[in-house]
XYZ file of C-alpha atoms in Angstrom:
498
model
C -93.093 -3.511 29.070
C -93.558 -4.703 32.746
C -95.849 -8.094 32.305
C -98.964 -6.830 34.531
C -99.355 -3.162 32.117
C -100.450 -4.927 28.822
C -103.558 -4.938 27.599
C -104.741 -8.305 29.003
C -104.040 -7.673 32.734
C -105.868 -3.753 32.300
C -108.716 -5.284 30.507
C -108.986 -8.021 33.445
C -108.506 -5.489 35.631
C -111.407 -3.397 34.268
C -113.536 -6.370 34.108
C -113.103 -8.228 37.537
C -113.247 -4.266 39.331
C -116.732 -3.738 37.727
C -117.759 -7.145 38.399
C -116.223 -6.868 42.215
C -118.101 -2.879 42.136
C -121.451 -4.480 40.834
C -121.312 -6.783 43.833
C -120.645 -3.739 46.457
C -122.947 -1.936 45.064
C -125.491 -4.908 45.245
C -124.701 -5.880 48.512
C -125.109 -2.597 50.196
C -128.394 -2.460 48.523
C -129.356 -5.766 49.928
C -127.797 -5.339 53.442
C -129.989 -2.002 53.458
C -132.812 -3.242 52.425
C -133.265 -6.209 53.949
C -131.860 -4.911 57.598
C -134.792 -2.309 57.087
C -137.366 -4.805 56.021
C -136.362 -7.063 58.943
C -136.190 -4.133 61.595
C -139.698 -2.511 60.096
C -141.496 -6.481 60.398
C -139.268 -6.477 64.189
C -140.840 -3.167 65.294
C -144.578 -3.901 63.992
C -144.272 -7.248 65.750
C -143.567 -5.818 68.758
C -145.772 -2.861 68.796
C -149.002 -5.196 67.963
C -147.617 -7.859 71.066
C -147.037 -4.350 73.499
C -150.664 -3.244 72.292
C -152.516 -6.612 73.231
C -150.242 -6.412 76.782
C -151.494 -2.962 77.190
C -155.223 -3.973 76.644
C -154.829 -6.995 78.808
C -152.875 -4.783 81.897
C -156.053 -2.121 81.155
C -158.609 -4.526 81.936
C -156.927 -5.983 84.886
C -156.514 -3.273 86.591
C -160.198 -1.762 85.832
C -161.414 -1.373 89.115
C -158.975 -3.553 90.914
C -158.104 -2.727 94.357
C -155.353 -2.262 96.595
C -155.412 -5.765 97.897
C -154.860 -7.063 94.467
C -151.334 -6.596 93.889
C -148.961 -5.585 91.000
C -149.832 -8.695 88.978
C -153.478 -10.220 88.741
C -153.354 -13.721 88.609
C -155.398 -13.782 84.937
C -152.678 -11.046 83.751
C -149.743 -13.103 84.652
C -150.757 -16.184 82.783
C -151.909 -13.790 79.665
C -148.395 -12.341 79.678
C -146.334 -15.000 80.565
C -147.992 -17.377 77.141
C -146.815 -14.598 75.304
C -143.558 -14.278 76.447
C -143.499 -17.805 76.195
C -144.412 -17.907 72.416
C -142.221 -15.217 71.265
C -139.340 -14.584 73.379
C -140.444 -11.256 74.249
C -140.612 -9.831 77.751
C -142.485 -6.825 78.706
C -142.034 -4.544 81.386
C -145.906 -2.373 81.870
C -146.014 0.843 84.298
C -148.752 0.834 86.785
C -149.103 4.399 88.284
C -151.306 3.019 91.002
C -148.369 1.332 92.145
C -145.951 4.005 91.049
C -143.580 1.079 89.491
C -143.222 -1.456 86.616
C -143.781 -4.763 86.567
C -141.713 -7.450 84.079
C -142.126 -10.752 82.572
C -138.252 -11.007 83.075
C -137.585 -11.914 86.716
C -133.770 -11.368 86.147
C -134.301 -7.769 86.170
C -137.145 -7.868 89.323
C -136.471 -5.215 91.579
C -134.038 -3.071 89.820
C -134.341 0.943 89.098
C -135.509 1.024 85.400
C -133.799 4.294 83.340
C -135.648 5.318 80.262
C -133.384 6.978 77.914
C -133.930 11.048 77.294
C -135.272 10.044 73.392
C -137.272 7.305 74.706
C -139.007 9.530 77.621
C -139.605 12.615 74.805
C -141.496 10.424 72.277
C -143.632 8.910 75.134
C -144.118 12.317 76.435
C -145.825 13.664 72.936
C -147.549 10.315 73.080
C -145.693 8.137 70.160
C -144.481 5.103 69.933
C -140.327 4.395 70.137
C -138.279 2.153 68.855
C -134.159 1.394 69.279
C -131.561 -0.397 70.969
C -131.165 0.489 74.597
C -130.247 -0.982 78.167
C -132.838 0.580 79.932
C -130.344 0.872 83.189
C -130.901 -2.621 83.847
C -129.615 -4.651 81.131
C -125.749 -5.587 80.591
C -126.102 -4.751 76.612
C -128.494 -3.269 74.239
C -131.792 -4.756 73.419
C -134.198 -3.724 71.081
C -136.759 -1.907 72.573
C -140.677 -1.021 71.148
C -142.393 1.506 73.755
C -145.919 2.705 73.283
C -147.081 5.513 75.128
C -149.906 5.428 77.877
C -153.448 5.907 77.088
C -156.024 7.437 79.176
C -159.530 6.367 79.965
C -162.518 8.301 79.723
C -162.530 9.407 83.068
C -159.040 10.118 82.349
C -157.910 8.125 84.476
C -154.188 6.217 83.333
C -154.413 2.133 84.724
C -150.991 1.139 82.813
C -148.535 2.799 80.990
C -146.421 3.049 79.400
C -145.597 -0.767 78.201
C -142.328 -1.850 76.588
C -141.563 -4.928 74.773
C -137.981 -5.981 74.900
C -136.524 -8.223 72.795
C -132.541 -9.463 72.305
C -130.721 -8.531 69.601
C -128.888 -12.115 69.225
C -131.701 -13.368 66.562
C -132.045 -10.338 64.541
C -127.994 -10.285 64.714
C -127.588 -13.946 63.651
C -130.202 -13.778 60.888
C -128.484 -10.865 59.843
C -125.155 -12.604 59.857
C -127.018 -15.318 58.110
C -127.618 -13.037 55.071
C -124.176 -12.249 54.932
C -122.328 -15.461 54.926
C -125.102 -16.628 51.598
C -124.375 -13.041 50.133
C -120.640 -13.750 50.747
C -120.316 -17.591 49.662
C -122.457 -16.298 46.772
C -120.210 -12.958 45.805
C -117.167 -14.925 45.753
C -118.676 -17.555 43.304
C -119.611 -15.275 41.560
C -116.115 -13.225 41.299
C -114.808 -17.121 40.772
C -116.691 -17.506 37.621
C -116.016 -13.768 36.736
C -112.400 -14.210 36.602
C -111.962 -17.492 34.658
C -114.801 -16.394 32.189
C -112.959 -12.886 32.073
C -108.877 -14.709 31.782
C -110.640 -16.848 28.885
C -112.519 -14.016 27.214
C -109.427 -11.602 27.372
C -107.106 -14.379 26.233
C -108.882 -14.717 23.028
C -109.247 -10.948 22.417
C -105.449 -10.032 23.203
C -104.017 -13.261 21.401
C -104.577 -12.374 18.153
C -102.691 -8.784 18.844
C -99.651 -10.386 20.266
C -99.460 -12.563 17.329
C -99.693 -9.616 15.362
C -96.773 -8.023 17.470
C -94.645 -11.317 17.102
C -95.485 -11.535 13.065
C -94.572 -7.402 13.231
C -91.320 -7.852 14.680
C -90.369 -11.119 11.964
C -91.110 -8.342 9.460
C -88.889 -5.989 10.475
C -86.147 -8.489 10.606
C -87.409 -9.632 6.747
C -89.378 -13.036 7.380
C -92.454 -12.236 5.665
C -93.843 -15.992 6.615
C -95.028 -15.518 9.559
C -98.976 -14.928 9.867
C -101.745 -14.576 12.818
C -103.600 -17.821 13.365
C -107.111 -17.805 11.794
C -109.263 -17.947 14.808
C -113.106 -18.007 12.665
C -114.559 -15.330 14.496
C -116.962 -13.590 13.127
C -116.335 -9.911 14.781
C -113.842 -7.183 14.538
C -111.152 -9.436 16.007
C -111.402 -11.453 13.427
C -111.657 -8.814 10.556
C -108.347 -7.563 11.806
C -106.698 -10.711 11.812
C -107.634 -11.510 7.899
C -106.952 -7.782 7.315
C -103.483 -8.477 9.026
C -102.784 -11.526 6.996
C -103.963 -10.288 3.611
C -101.235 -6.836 4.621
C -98.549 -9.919 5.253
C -99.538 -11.535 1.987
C -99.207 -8.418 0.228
C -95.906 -7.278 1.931
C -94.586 -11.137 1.352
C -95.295 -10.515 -2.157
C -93.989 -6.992 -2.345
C -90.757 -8.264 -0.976
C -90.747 -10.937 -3.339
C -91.058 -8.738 -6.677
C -88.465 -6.337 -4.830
C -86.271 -9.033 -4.819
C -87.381 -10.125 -8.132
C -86.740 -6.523 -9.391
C -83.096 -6.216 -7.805
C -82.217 -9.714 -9.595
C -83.850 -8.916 -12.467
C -82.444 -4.988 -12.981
C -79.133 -6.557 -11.627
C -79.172 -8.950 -14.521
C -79.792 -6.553 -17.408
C -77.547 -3.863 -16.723
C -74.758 -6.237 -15.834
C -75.099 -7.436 -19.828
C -74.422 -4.362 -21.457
C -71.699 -3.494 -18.844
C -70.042 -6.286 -18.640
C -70.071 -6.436 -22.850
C -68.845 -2.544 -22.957
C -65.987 -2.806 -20.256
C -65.256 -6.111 -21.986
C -64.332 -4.337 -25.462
C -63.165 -1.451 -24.272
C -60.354 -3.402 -22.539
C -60.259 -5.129 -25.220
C -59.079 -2.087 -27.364
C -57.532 -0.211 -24.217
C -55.082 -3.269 -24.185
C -54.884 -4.029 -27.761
C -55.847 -6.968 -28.261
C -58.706 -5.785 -30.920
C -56.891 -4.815 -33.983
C -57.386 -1.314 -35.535
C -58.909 -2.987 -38.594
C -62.425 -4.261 -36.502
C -62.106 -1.147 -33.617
C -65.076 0.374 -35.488
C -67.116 -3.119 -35.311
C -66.818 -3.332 -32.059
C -67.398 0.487 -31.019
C -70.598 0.073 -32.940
C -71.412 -2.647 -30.729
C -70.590 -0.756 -28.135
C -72.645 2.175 -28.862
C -75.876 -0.522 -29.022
C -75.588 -1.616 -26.016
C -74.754 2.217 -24.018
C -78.253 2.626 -26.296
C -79.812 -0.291 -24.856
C -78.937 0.829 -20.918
C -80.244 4.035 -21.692
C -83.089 2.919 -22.415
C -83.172 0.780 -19.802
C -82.740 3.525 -17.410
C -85.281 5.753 -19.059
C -88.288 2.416 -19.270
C -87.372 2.397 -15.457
C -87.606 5.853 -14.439
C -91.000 6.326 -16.940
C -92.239 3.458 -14.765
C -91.640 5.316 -11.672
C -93.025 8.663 -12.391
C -96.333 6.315 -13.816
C -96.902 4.580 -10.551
C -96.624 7.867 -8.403
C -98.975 10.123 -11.044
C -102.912 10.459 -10.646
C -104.523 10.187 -13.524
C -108.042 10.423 -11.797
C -107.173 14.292 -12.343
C -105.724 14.413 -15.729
C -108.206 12.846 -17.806
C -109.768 14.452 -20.438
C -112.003 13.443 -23.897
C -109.703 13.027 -26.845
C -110.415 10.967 -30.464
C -108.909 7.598 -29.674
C -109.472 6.518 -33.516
C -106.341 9.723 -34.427
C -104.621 9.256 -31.969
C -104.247 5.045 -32.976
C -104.076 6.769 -36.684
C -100.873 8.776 -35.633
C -99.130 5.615 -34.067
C -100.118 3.359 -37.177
C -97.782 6.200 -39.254
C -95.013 6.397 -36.665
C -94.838 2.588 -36.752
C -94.651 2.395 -40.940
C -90.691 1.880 -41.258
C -90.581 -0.868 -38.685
C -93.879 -2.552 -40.196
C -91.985 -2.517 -43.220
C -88.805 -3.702 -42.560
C -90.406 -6.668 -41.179
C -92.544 -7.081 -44.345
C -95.659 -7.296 -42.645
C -99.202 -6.126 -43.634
C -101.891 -4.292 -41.111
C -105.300 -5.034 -41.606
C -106.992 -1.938 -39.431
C -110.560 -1.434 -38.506
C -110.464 1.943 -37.091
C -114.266 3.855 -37.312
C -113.895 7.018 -39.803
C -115.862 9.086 -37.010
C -114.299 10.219 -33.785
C -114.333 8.129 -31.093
C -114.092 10.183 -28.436
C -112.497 8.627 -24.622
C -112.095 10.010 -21.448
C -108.176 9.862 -20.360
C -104.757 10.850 -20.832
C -103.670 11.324 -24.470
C -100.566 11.085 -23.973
C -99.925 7.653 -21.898
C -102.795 5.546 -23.852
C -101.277 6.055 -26.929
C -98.223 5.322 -25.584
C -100.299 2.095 -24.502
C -101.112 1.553 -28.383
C -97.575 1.940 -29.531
C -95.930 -0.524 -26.698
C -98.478 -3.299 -27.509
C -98.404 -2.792 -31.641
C -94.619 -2.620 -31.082
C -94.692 -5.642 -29.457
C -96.727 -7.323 -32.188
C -94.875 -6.117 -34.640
C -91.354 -7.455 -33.134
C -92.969 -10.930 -32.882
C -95.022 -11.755 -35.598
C -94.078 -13.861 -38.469
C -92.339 -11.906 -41.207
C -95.060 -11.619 -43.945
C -97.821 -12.418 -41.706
C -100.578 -9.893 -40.880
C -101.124 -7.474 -37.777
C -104.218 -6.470 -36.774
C -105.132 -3.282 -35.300
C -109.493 -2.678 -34.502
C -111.361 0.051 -32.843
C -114.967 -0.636 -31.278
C -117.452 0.681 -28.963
C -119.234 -1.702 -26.816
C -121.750 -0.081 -24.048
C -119.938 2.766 -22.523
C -116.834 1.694 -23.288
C -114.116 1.340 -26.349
C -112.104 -1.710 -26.935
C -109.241 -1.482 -28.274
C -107.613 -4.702 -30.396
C -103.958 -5.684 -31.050
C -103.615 -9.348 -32.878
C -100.450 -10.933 -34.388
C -99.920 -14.325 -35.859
C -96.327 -15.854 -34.442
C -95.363 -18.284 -31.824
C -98.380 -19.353 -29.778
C -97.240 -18.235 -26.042
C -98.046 -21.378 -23.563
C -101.032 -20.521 -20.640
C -98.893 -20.733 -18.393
C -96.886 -17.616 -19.406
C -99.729 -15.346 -20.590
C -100.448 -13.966 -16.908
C -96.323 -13.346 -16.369
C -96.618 -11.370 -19.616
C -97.027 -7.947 -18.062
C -94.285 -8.586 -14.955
C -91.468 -6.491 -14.948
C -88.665 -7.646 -17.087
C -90.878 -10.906 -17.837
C -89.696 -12.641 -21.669
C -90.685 -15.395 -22.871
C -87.410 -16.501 -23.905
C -85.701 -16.964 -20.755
C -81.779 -16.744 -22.383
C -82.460 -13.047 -23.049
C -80.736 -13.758 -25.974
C -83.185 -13.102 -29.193
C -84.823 -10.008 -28.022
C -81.981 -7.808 -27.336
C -83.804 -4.138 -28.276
C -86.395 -5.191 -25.143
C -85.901 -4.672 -21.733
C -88.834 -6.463 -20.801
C -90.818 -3.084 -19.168
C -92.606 -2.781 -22.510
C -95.964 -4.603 -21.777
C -94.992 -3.279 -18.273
C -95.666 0.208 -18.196
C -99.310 -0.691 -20.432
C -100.514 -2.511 -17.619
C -99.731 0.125 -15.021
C -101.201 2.823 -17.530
C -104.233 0.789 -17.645
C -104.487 -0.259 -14.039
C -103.980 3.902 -13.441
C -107.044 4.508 -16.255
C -108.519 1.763 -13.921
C -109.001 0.079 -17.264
C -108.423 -4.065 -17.673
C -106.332 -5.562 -20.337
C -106.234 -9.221 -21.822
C -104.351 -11.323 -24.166
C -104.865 -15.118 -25.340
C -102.984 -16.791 -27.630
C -103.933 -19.518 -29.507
C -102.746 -21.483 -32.414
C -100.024 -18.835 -33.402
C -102.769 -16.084 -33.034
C -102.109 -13.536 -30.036
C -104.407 -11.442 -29.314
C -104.305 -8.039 -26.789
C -107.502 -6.306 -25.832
C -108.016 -3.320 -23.747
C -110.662 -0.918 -22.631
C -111.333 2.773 -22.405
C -114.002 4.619 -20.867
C -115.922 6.196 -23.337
C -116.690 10.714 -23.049
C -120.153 11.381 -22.322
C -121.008 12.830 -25.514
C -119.410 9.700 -27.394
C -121.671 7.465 -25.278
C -124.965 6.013 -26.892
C -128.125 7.699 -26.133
C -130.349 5.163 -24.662
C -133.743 5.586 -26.158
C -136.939 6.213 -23.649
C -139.546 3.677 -22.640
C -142.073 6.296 -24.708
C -139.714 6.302 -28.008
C -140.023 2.523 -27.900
C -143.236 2.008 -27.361
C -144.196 4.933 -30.162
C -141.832 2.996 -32.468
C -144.104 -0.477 -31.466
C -146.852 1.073 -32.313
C -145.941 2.760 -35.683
C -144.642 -0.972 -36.979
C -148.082 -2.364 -35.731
């Protein structure tokens, strides 16, 4: 990717061009405005100064004669302290003379040329305004003309009168404007692109530390993670969303690792014992005499790697079912019943009793037959392969709210803390030679947690002085649920006991 397409240089981009339009835009409104306002104040200026000059010429010339002249001697002084105060000169048509007089002597005696728009507004007696020459000027002024007026003889003294002004002041004010709008524009596109580079950086930061952290994934480091930056906004949400995936994916890898060493581990066992004495007997170094010892041996431990295989596979059909779909009400207290008499032979070889506590009504659940009392089997297997011979297992049946707890207690070796939460982890035993339990495969308590966690259901254990104890929940049917008696039944029931 070319290092001016990411995201940061299109989102500065995007930013700085709206900033640099809202300034066009702004400017144009201002330069439009203002070079109205000034022209509007320019023209009524000069209209009000050309009126006065008008009046003044009018009562000059009221009943002057001849003799007088172009310019009275009052007139010239009127006119000439207001050219003097505003820089404007005025040039005033006296049809008695048949010619104009001026203020400005640089243009004395020269042929004065109205323009054709300037002549037709005059004509239709209103006022003009614009930039002309007037055929006597080397560049445009701005000119204000007001037509002639009559008087009531009808008579016209003077007429019409136009106030000229240059262009230079209205032109450097202007330019004025333009150098503060400038200066001020490009401060303000100054600030607007290190406020924009700053607010950017922090926005696309956290996503090219995501892209960096991506990328160590793919090549299997999980440890890399997206700075915590505190912010309180979606950035920020992604980045702990991002972390917690990373944490999740770092732990994923781990118990796939885990898994492989694990699953690695038990099937090399029984391999490694079968190939062992079937060389052994292949080559002949077994005698014929203790071939059938060691086949049996050998038929255990094909036993114990297919069940291996099977725990493994049951696992993976579990974690890819929905049981959201599948439930349905069933009696809990049989179905426990039914795996209390599948269990009698091994509860008896190991010359235990079972104290049960199972209600003689139904106790009706909402769930899949089939998998929670495979759930009830695993963990009273599990007691049963653990507990002291002679001791006593227990196996209880309650209802508490809406739901029905289920408990499995043994009395053997006390299992330290620190190994109760690793007791439902795949292949997880507590003796860590492998070499007591060898019917287990260590997916038992396994597959009960993922049945549970599929009911979403919790289970617990604790084990304390040689008592270990496993308790689980089920959601209890409707109809097995406990009516909950009425504010009215309550109160009637208050009342009757007085």
């Amino acid at each position: 990717m070319s290092r001016f397409k990411g995201m940061y240089w299109r989102q500065f981009g995007i930013s700085v061009g709206l900033v640099a339009l809202t300034l066009v835009l702004l400017g144009a409104s201002f330069f439009s405005l203002t070079y109205s306002y000034m022209m509007t104040e320019r023209r009524v200026e000069l209209e009000e100064k050309a009126e006065i000059i008008a009046q003044m010429a009018e009562r000059a010339y009221s009943g002057s004669s001849a003799g007088l002249g172009l310019w009275s001697e009052e007139l010239r002084d009127l006119v000439d302290v207001a050219q003097q105060m505003s820089d404007i000169n005025f040039l005033i048509w006296v049809p008695r003379y048949g010619s104009f007089v001026s203020t400005d002597a640089s243009v004395a005696n020269q042929q004065l040329t109205l323009p054709e728009a300037m002549g037709e507004r005059l004509a239709r007696g209103e006022t003009y305004a614009g930039n002309s020459t007037l055929g006597i000027y080397s560049h445009p002024r701005f000119v204000v003309a007001i037509p002639a007026r009559s008087t009531d003889s009808g008579e016209v003294l003077v007429g019409p009168v136009l106030a000229v002004m240059e262009s230079a002041p209205m032109t450097e004010m202007w330019r004025a404007f333009l150098g503060i709008f400038l200066l001020t524009a490009i401060t303000v596109l100054i600030i607007a692109f290190m406020a924009t580079a700053a607010i950017v950086g922090q926005q696309t930061k956290p996503i090219k530390d995501m892209a960096i952290a991506a990328r160590n994934f793919a090549e299997g480091n999980f440890d890399a993670r997206v700075r915590d930056t505190g912010r309180d906004d979606e950035i920020g949400e992604l980045t702990e969303a991002f972390n917690a995936m990373a944490d999740s994916l770092q732990k994923t890898e781990q118990q796939r690792r885990e898994f492989i060493a694990n699953i690695s581990h038990e099937l090399k066992t029984p391999m490694t014992t079968i190939a062992g004495y079937v060389d052994g007997i292949l080559d002949g170094v077994i005698s014929p005499e203790e071939e059938r010892q060691y086949l049996s041996i050998i038929s255990a431990e094909s036993r114990r790697l297919s069940r291996l295989v099977r725990r493994m596979l049951d696992v993976s059909q579990l974690q890819s079912m929905d049981l959201i779909k599948q439930k349905k009400p069933f009696d809990l207290s049989e179905s426990m019943r039914r795996v209390l008499v599948s269990m009698e032979k091994k509860i008896t070889d190991r010359g235990l009793d079972v104290d049960v506590e199972i209600p003689e009504d139904p106790v009706i659940v909402l769930g899949d037959n089939d998998l929670l009392t495979q759930v009830v089997y695993n963990l009273l297997e599990n007691a049963a392969k653990f507990a002291y011979q002679g001791s006593t297992l227990f196996l209880g049946l309650t209802r508490q709210g809406e739901k029905a707890v289920v408990t499995v207690r043994n009395t053997g070796d006390t299992i330290p803390p620190e190994e109760l939460p690793l007791l439902f982890e795949r292949f997880h035993k507590t003796d860590k030679s492998r070499s007591e339990d060898k019917d287990g495969v260590g997916l038992g308590l396994y597959i009960v947690r993922t049945i549970l966690e599929q009911h979403r259901e919790k289970i617990t254990v604790s084990s304390q002085d040689g008592v270990t104890t496993f308790t689980f929940t089920v959601q209890l049917a409707e109809e097995a649920r406990p009516a909950k008696e009425s504010k009215s039944s309550r109160e009637a029931k208050l009342a009757k006991n007085g």
